Short mmCIF file of N, CA and C and ligand atoms in Angstrom, two decimals:
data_model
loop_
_atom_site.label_atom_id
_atom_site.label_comp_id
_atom_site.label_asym_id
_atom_site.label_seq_id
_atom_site.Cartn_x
_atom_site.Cartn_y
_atom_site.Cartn_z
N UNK A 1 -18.20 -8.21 -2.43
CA UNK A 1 -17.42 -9.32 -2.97
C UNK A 1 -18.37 -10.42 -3.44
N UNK A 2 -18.26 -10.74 -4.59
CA UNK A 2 -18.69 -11.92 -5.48
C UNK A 2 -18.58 -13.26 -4.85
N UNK A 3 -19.57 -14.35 -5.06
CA UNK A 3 -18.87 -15.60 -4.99
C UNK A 3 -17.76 -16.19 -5.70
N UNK A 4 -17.57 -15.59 -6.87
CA UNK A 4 -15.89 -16.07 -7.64
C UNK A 4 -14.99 -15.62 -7.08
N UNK A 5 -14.52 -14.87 -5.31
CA UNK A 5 -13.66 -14.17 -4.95
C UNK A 5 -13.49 -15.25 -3.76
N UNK A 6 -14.11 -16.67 -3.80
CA UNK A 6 -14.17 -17.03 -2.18
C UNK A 6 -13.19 -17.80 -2.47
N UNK A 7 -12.23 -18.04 -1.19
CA UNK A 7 -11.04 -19.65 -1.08
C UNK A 7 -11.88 -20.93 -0.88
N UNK A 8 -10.64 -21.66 -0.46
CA UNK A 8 -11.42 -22.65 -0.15
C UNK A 8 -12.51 -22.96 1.48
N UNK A 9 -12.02 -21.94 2.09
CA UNK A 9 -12.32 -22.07 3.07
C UNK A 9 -14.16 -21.18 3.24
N UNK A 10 -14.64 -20.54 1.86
CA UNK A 10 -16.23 -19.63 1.89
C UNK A 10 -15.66 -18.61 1.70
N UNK A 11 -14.69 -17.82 2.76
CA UNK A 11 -14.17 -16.64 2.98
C UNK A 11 -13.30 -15.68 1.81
N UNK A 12 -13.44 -14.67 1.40
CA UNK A 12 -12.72 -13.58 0.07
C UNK A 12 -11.24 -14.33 0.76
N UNK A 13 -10.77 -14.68 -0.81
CA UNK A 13 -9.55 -14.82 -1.29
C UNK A 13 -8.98 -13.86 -0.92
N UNK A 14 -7.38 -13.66 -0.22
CA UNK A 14 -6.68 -12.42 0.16
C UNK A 14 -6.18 -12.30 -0.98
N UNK A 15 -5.97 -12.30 -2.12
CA UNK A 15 -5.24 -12.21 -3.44
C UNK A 15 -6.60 -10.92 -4.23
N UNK A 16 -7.79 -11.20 -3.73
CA UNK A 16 -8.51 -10.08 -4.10
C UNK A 16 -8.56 -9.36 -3.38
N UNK A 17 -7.94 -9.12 -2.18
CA UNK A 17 -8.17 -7.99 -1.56
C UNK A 17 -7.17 -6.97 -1.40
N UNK A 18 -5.60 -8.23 -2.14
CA UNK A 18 -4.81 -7.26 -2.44
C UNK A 18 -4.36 -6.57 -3.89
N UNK A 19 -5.23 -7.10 -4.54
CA UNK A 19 -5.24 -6.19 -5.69
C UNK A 19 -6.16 -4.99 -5.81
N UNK A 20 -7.53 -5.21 -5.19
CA UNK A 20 -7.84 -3.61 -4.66
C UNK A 20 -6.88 -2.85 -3.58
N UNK A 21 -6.66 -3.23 -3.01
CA UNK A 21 -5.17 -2.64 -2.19
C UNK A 21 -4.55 -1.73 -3.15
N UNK A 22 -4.01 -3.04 -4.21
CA UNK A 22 -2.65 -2.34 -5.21
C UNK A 22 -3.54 -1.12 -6.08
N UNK A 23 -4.99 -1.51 -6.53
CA UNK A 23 -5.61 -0.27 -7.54
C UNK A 23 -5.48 0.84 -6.88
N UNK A 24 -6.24 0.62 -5.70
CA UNK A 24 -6.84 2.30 -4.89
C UNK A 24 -5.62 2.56 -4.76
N UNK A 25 -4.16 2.17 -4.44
CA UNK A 25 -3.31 2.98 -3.61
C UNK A 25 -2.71 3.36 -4.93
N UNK A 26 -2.40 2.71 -6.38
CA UNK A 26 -2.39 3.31 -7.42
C UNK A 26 -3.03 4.62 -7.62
N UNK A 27 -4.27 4.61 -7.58
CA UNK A 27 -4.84 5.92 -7.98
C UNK A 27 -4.63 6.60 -7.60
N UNK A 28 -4.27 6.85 -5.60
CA UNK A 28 -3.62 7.60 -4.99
C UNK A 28 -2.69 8.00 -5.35
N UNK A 29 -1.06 7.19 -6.15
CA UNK A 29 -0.15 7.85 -6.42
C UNK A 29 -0.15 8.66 -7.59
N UNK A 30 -0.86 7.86 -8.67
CA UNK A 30 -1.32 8.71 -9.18
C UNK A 30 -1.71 10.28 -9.49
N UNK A 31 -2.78 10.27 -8.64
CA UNK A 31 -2.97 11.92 -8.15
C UNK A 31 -2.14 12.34 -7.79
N UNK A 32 -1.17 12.13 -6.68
CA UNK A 32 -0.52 12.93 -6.06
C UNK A 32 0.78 13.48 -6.77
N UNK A 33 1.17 12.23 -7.90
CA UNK A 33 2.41 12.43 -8.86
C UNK A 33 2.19 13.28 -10.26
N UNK A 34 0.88 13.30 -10.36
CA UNK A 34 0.44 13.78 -11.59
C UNK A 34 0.91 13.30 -13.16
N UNK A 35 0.48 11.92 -12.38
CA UNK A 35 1.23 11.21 -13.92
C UNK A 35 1.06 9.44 -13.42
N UNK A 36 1.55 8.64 -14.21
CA UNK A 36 1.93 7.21 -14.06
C UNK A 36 2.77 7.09 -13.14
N UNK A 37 2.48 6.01 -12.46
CA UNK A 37 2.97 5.48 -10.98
C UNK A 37 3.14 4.08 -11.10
N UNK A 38 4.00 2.94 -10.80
CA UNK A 38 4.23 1.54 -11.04
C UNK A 38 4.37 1.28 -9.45
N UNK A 39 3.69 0.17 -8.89
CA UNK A 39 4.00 -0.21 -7.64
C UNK A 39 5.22 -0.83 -7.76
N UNK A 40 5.96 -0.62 -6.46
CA UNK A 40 7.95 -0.75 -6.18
C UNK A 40 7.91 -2.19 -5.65
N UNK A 41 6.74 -1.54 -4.40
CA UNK A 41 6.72 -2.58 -3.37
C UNK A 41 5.43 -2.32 -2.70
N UNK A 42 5.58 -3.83 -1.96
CA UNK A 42 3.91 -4.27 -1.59
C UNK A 42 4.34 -5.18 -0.14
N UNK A 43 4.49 -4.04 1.21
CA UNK A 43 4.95 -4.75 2.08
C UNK A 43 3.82 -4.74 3.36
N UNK A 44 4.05 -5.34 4.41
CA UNK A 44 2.82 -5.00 5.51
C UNK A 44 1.59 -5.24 5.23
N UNK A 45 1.12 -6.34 4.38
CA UNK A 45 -0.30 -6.72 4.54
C UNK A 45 -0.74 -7.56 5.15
N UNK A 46 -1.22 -6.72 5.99
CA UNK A 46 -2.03 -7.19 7.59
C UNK A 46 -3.26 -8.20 6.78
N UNK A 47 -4.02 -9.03 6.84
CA UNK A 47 -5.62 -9.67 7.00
C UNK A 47 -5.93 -9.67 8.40
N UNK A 48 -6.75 -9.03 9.08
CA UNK A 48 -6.82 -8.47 10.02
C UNK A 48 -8.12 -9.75 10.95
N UNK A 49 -9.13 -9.22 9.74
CA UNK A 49 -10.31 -10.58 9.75
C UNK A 49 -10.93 -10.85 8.51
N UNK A 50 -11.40 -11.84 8.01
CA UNK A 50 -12.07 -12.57 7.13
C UNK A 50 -12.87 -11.40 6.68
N UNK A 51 -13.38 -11.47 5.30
CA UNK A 51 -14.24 -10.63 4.68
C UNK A 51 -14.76 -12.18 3.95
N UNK A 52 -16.50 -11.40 3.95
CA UNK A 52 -17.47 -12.67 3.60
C UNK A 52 -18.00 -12.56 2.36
N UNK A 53 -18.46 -13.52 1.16
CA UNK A 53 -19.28 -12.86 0.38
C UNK A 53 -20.58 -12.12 0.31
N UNK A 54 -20.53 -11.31 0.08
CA UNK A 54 -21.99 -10.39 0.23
C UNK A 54 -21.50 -8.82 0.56
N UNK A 55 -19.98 -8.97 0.76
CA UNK A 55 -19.90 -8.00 2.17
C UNK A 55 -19.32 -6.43 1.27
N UNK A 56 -19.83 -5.02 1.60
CA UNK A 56 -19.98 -4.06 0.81
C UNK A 56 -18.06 -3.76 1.26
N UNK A 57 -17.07 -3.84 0.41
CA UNK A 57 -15.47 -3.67 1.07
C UNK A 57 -15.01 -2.07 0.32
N UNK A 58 -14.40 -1.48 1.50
CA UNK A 58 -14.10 0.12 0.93
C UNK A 58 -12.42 0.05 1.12
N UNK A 59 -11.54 0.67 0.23
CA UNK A 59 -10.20 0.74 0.55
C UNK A 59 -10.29 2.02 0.64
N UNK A 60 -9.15 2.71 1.84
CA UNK A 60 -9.32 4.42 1.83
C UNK A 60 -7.93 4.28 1.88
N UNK A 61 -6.97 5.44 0.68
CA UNK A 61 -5.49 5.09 0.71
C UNK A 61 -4.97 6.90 0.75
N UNK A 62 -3.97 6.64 1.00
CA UNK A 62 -3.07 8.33 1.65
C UNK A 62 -1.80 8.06 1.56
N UNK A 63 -1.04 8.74 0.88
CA UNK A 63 0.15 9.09 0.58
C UNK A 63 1.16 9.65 2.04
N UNK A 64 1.48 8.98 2.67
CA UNK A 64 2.28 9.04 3.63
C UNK A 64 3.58 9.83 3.81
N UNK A 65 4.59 9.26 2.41
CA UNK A 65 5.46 9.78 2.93
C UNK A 65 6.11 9.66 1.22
N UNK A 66 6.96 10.65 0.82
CA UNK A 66 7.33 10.80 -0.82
C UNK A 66 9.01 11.24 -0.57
N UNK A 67 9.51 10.53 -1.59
CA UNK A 67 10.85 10.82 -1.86
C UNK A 67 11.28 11.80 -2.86
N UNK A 68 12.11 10.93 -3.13
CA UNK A 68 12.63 11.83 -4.42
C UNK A 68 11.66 11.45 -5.89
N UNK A 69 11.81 10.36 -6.12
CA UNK A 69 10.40 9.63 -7.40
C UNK A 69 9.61 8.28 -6.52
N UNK A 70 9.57 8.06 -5.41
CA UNK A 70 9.22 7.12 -4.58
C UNK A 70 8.01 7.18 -3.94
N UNK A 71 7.30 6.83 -3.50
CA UNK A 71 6.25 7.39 -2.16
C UNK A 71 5.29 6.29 -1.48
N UNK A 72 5.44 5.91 -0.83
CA UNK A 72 4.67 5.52 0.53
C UNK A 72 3.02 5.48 0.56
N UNK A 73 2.43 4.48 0.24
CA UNK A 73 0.89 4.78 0.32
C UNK A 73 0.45 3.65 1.57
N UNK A 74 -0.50 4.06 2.36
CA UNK A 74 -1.07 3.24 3.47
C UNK A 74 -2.30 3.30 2.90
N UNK A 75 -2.72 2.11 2.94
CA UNK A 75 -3.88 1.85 2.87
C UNK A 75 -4.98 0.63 4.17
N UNK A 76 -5.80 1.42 4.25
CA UNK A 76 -6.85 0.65 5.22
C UNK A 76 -8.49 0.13 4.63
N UNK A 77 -8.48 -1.01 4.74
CA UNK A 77 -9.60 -1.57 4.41
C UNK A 77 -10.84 -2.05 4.91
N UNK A 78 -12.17 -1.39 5.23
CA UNK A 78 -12.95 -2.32 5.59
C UNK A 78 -13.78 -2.75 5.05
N UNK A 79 -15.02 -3.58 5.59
CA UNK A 79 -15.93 -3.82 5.26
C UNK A 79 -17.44 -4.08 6.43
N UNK A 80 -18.10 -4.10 5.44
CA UNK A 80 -19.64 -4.18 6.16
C UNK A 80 -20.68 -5.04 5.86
N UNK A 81 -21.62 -5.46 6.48
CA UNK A 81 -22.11 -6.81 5.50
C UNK A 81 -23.19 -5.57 4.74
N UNK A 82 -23.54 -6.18 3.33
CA UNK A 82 -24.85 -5.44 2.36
C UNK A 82 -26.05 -5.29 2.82
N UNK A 83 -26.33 -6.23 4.17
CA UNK A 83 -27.53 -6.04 3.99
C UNK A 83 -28.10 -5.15 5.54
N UNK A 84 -27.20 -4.33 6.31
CA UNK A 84 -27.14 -4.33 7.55
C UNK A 84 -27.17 -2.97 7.38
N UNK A 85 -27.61 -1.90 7.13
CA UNK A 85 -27.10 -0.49 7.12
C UNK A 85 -26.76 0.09 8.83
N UNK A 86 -27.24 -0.88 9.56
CA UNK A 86 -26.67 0.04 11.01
C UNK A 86 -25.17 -0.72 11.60
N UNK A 87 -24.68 -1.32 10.86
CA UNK A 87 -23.81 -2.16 11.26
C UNK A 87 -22.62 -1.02 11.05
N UNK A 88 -21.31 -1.08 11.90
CA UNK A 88 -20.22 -0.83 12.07
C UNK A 88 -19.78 -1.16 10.90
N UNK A 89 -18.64 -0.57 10.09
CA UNK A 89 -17.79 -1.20 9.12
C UNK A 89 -16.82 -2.31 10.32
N UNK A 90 -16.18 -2.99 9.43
CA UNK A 90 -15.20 -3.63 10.12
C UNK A 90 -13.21 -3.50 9.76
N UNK A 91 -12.74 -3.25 10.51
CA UNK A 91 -11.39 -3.02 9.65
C UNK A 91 -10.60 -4.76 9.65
N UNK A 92 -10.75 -4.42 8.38
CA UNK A 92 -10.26 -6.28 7.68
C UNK A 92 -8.78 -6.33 7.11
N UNK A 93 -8.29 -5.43 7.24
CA UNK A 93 -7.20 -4.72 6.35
C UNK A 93 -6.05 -3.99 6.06
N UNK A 94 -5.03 -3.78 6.25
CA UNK A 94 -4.18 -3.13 6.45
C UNK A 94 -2.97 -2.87 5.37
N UNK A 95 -2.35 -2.37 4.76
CA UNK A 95 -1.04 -2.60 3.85
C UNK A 95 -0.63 -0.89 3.86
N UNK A 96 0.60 -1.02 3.58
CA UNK A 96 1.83 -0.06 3.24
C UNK A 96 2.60 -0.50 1.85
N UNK A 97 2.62 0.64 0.76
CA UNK A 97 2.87 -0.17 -0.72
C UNK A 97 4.07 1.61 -1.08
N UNK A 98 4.78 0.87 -1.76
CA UNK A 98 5.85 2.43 -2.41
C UNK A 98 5.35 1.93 -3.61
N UNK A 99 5.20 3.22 -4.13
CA UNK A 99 5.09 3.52 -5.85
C UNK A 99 6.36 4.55 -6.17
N UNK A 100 6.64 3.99 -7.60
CA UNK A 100 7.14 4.98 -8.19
C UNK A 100 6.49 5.52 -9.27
N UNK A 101 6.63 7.28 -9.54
CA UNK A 101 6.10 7.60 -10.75
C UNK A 101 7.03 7.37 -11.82
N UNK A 102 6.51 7.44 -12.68
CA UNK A 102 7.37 7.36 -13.77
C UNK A 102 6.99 7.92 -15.14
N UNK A 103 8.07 7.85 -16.39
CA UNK A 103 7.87 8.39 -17.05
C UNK A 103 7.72 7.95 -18.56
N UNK A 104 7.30 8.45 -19.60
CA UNK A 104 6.66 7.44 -20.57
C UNK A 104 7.40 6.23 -20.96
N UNK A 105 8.99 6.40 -20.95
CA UNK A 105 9.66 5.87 -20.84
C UNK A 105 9.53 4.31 -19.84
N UNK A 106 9.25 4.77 -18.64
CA UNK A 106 9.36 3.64 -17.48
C UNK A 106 10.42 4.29 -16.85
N UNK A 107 11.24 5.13 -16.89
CA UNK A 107 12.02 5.73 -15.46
C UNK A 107 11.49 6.46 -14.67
N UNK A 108 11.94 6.05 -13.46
CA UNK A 108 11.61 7.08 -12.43
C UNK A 108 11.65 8.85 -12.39
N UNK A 109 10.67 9.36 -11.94
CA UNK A 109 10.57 10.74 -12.20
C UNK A 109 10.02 11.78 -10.96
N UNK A 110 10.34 12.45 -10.97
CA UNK A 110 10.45 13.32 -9.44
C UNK A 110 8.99 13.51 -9.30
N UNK A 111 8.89 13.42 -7.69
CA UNK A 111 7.66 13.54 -7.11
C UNK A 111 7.22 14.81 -6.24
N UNK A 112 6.19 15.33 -6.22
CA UNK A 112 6.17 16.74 -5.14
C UNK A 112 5.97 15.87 -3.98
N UNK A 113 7.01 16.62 -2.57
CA UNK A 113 6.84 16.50 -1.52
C UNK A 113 5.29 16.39 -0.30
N UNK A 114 5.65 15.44 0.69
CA UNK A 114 4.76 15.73 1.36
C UNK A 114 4.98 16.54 2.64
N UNK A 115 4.01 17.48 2.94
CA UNK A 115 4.17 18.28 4.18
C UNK A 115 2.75 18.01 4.98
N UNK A 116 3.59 17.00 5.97
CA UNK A 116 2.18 16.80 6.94
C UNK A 116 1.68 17.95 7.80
N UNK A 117 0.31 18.05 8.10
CA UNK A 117 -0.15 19.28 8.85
C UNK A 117 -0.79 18.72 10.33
N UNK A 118 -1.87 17.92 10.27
CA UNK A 118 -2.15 16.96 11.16
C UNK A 118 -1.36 15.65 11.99
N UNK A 119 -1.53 16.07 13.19
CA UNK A 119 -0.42 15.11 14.22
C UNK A 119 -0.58 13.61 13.37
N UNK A 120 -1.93 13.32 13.11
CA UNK A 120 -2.30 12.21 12.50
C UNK A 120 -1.19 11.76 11.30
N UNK A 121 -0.65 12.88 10.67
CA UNK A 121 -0.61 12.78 9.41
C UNK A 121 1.65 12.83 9.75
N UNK A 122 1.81 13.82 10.50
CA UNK A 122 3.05 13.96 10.97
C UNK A 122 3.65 12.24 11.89
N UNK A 123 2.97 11.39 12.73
CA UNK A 123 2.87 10.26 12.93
C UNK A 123 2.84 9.49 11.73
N UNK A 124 2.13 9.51 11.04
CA UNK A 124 1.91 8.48 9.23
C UNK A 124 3.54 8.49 8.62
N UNK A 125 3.80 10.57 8.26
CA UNK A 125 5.06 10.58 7.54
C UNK A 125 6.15 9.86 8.92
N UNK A 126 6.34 9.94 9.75
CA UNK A 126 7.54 9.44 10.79
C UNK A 126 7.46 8.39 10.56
N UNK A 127 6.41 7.45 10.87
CA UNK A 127 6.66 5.76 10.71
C UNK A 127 6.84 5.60 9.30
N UNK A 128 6.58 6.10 8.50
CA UNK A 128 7.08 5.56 6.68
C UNK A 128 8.49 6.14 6.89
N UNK A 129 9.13 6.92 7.29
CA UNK A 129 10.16 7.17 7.31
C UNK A 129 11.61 6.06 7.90
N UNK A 130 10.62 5.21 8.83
CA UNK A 130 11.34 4.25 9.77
C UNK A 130 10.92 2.56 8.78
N UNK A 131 9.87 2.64 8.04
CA UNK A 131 9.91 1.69 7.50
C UNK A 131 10.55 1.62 5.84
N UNK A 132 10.60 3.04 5.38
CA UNK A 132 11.76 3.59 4.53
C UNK A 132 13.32 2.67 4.68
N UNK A 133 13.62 3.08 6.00
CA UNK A 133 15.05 3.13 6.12
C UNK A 133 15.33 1.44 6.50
N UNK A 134 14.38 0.85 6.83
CA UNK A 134 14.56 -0.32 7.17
C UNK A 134 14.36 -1.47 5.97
N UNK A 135 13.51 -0.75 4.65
CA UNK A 135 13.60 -1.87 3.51
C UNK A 135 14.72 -1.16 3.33
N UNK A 136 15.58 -0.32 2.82
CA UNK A 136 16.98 0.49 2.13
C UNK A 136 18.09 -0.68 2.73
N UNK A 137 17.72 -0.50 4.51
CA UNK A 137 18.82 -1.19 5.00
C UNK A 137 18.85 -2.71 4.73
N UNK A 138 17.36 -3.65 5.01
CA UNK A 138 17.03 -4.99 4.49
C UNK A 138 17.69 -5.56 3.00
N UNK A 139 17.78 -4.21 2.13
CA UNK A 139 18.18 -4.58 0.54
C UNK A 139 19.51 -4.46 0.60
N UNK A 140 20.51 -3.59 1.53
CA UNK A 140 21.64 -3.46 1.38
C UNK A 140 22.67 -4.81 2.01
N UNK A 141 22.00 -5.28 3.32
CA UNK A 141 22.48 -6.37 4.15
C UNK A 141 22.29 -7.45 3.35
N UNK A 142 20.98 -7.76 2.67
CA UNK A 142 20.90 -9.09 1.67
C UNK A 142 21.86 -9.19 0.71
N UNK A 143 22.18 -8.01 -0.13
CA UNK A 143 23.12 -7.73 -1.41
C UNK A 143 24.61 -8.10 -0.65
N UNK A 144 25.16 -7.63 0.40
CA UNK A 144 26.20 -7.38 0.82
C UNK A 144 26.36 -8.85 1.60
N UNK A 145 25.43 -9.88 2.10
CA UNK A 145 25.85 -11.05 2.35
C UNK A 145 25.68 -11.80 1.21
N UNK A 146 24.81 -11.57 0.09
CA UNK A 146 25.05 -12.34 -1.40
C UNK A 146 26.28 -11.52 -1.80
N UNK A 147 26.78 -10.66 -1.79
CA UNK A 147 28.30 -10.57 -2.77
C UNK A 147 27.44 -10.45 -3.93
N UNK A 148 25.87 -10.16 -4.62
CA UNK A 148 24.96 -9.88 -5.54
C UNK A 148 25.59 -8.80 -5.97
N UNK A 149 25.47 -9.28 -7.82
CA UNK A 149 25.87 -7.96 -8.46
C UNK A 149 24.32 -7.71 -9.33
N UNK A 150 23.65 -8.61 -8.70
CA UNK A 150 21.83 -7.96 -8.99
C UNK A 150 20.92 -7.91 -8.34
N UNK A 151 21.06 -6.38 -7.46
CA UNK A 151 20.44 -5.96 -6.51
C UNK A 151 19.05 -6.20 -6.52
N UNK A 152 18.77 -6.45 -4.85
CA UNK A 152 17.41 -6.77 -5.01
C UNK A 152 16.53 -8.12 -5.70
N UNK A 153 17.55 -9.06 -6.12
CA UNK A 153 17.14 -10.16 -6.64
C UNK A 153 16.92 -11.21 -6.23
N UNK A 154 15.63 -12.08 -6.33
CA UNK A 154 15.32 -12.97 -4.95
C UNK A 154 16.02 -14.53 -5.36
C1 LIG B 201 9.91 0.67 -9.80
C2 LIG B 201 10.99 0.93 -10.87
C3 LIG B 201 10.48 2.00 -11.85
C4 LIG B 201 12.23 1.47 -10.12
O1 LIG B 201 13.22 1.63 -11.09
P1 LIG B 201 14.77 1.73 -10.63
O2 LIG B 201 15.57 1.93 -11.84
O3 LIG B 201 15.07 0.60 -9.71
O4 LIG B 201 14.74 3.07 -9.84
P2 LIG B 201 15.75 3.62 -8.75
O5 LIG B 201 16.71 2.60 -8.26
O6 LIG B 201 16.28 4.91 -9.31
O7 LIG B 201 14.74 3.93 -7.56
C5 LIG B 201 13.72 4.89 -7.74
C6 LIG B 201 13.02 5.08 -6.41
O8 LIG B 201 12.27 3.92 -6.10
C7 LIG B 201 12.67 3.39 -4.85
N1 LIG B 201 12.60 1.93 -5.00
C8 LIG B 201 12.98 1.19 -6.07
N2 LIG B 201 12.74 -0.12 -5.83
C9 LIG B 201 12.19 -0.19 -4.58
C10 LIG B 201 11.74 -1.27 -3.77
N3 LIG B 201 11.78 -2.53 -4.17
N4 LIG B 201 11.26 -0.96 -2.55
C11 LIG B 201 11.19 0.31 -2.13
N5 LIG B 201 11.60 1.39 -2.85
C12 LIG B 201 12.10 1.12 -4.06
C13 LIG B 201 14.09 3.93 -4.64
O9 LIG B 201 14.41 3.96 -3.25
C14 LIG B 201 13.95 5.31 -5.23
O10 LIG B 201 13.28 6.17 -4.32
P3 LIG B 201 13.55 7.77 -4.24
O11 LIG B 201 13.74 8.27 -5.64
O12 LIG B 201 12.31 8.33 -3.62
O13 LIG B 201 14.76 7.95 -3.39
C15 LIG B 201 11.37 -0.39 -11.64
O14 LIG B 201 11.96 -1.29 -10.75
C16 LIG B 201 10.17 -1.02 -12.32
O15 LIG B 201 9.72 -0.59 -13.38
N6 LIG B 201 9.62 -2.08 -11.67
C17 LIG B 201 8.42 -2.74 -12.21
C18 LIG B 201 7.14 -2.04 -11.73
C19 LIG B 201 5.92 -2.81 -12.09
O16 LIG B 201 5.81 -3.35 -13.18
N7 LIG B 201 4.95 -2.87 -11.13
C20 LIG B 201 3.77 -3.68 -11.28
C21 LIG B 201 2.73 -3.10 -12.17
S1 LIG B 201 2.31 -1.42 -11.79
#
C-alpha cells in the first residue's frame, strides 16, 4: 500500500481495502461463472487490524456458496510488512460479497453449482447458506414494514 491510500489517522484507508476486496472476489466469480459477474452485495466487512503503508496486502477469495445466478464469495485479507520476510502475515480482513453473473444484456444468468468436498469447505457452504436466508429474510421484513413497492430501496 502506497502513501496516497493513508486516512487521516497514517493508517490504509478501509475504502482501499475494500475495493481490492470487491476486485479479487470479482475475479473469483468470474471464473467460477464463466462469464461477467456484477457485485449484488457487499456485507460483513470485518477491519480486523490496521494495515500500514509499506505493508505487502494479499486478498485470497472462494466461492462459498452459488444459487441459481447468485453466489457467495468470502474473502480474507492479510498483510505483512515489505521489509520483514520472516514475519507472519497478519489477518487484517474479512468480507462476504454475492455476485451475480450476468449477461450481455445485464440480466441475471445461471450459475454452476457448488459441491463442497472438504469439512472446511462444507462449514463455508452451511454458514453462506444461513447468511443467505437472513439477507432474503432482512429484505422481505424491511419491504413488508415499508408497504415498498421498490424493493430493496434505501
Ligand atoms: C445484481 C443485479 C444484476 C440483480 O438483478 P435483479 O433483476 O434484481 O435480479 P433478481 O431479482 O432476479 O436476482 C438475481 C439473483 O441475485 C440475488 N440478489 C439480487 N440482489 C441481491 C442483494 N441485494 N443481495 C443478495 N442477493 C441478491 C437474488 O437472490 C438472486 O439469486 P439466485 O438467482 O441465486 O436465487 C442488478 O440488481 C444489478 O445490475 N445491480 C447493479 C450491479 C452493479 O452495478 N454492481 C457494481 C459494479 S460491478
Amino acid at each position: 500500500m502506497s502513501s496516497l491510500d493513508v486516512n487521516l489517522l497514517g493508517t490504509v484507508h478501509g475504502g482501499v481495502v475494500m475495493k481490492l476486496v470487491d476486485s479479487v472476489a470479482g475475479a473469483v466469480a468470474q471464473r467460477h461463472s464463466g462469464g461477467p459477474a456484477v457485485t449484488a452485495a457487499m456485507d460483513e466487512m470485518a477491519f480486523l487490524e490496521p494495515v500500514r503503508v509499506g505493508d505487502l496486502v494479499h486478498a485470497h477469495a472462494m466461492i462459498n456458496w452459488a444459487g441459481r445466478t447468485s453466489m457467495e464469495v468470502g474473502v480474507r485479507v492479510v498483510a505483512e510488512p515489505w521489509d520483514q520476510a520472516a514475519a507472519e502475515p497478519t489477518h487484517v480482513a474479512s468480507a462476504y460479497l454475492v455476485f451475480v453473473a450476468v449477461t450481455p444484456d445485464g440480466g441475471p444468468r445461471a450459475v454452476p453449482g457448488v459441491r463442497p468436498e472438504t469439512s472446511a469447505e462444507e462449514r463455508r457452504f452451511r454458514e453462506a447458506e444461513i447468511r443467505r436466508a437472513h439477507r432474503l429474510a432482512r429484505r422481505a421484513a424491511i419491504d413488508a414494514a415499508r408497504g415498498s413497492d421498490i424493493p430493496g430501496a434505501p
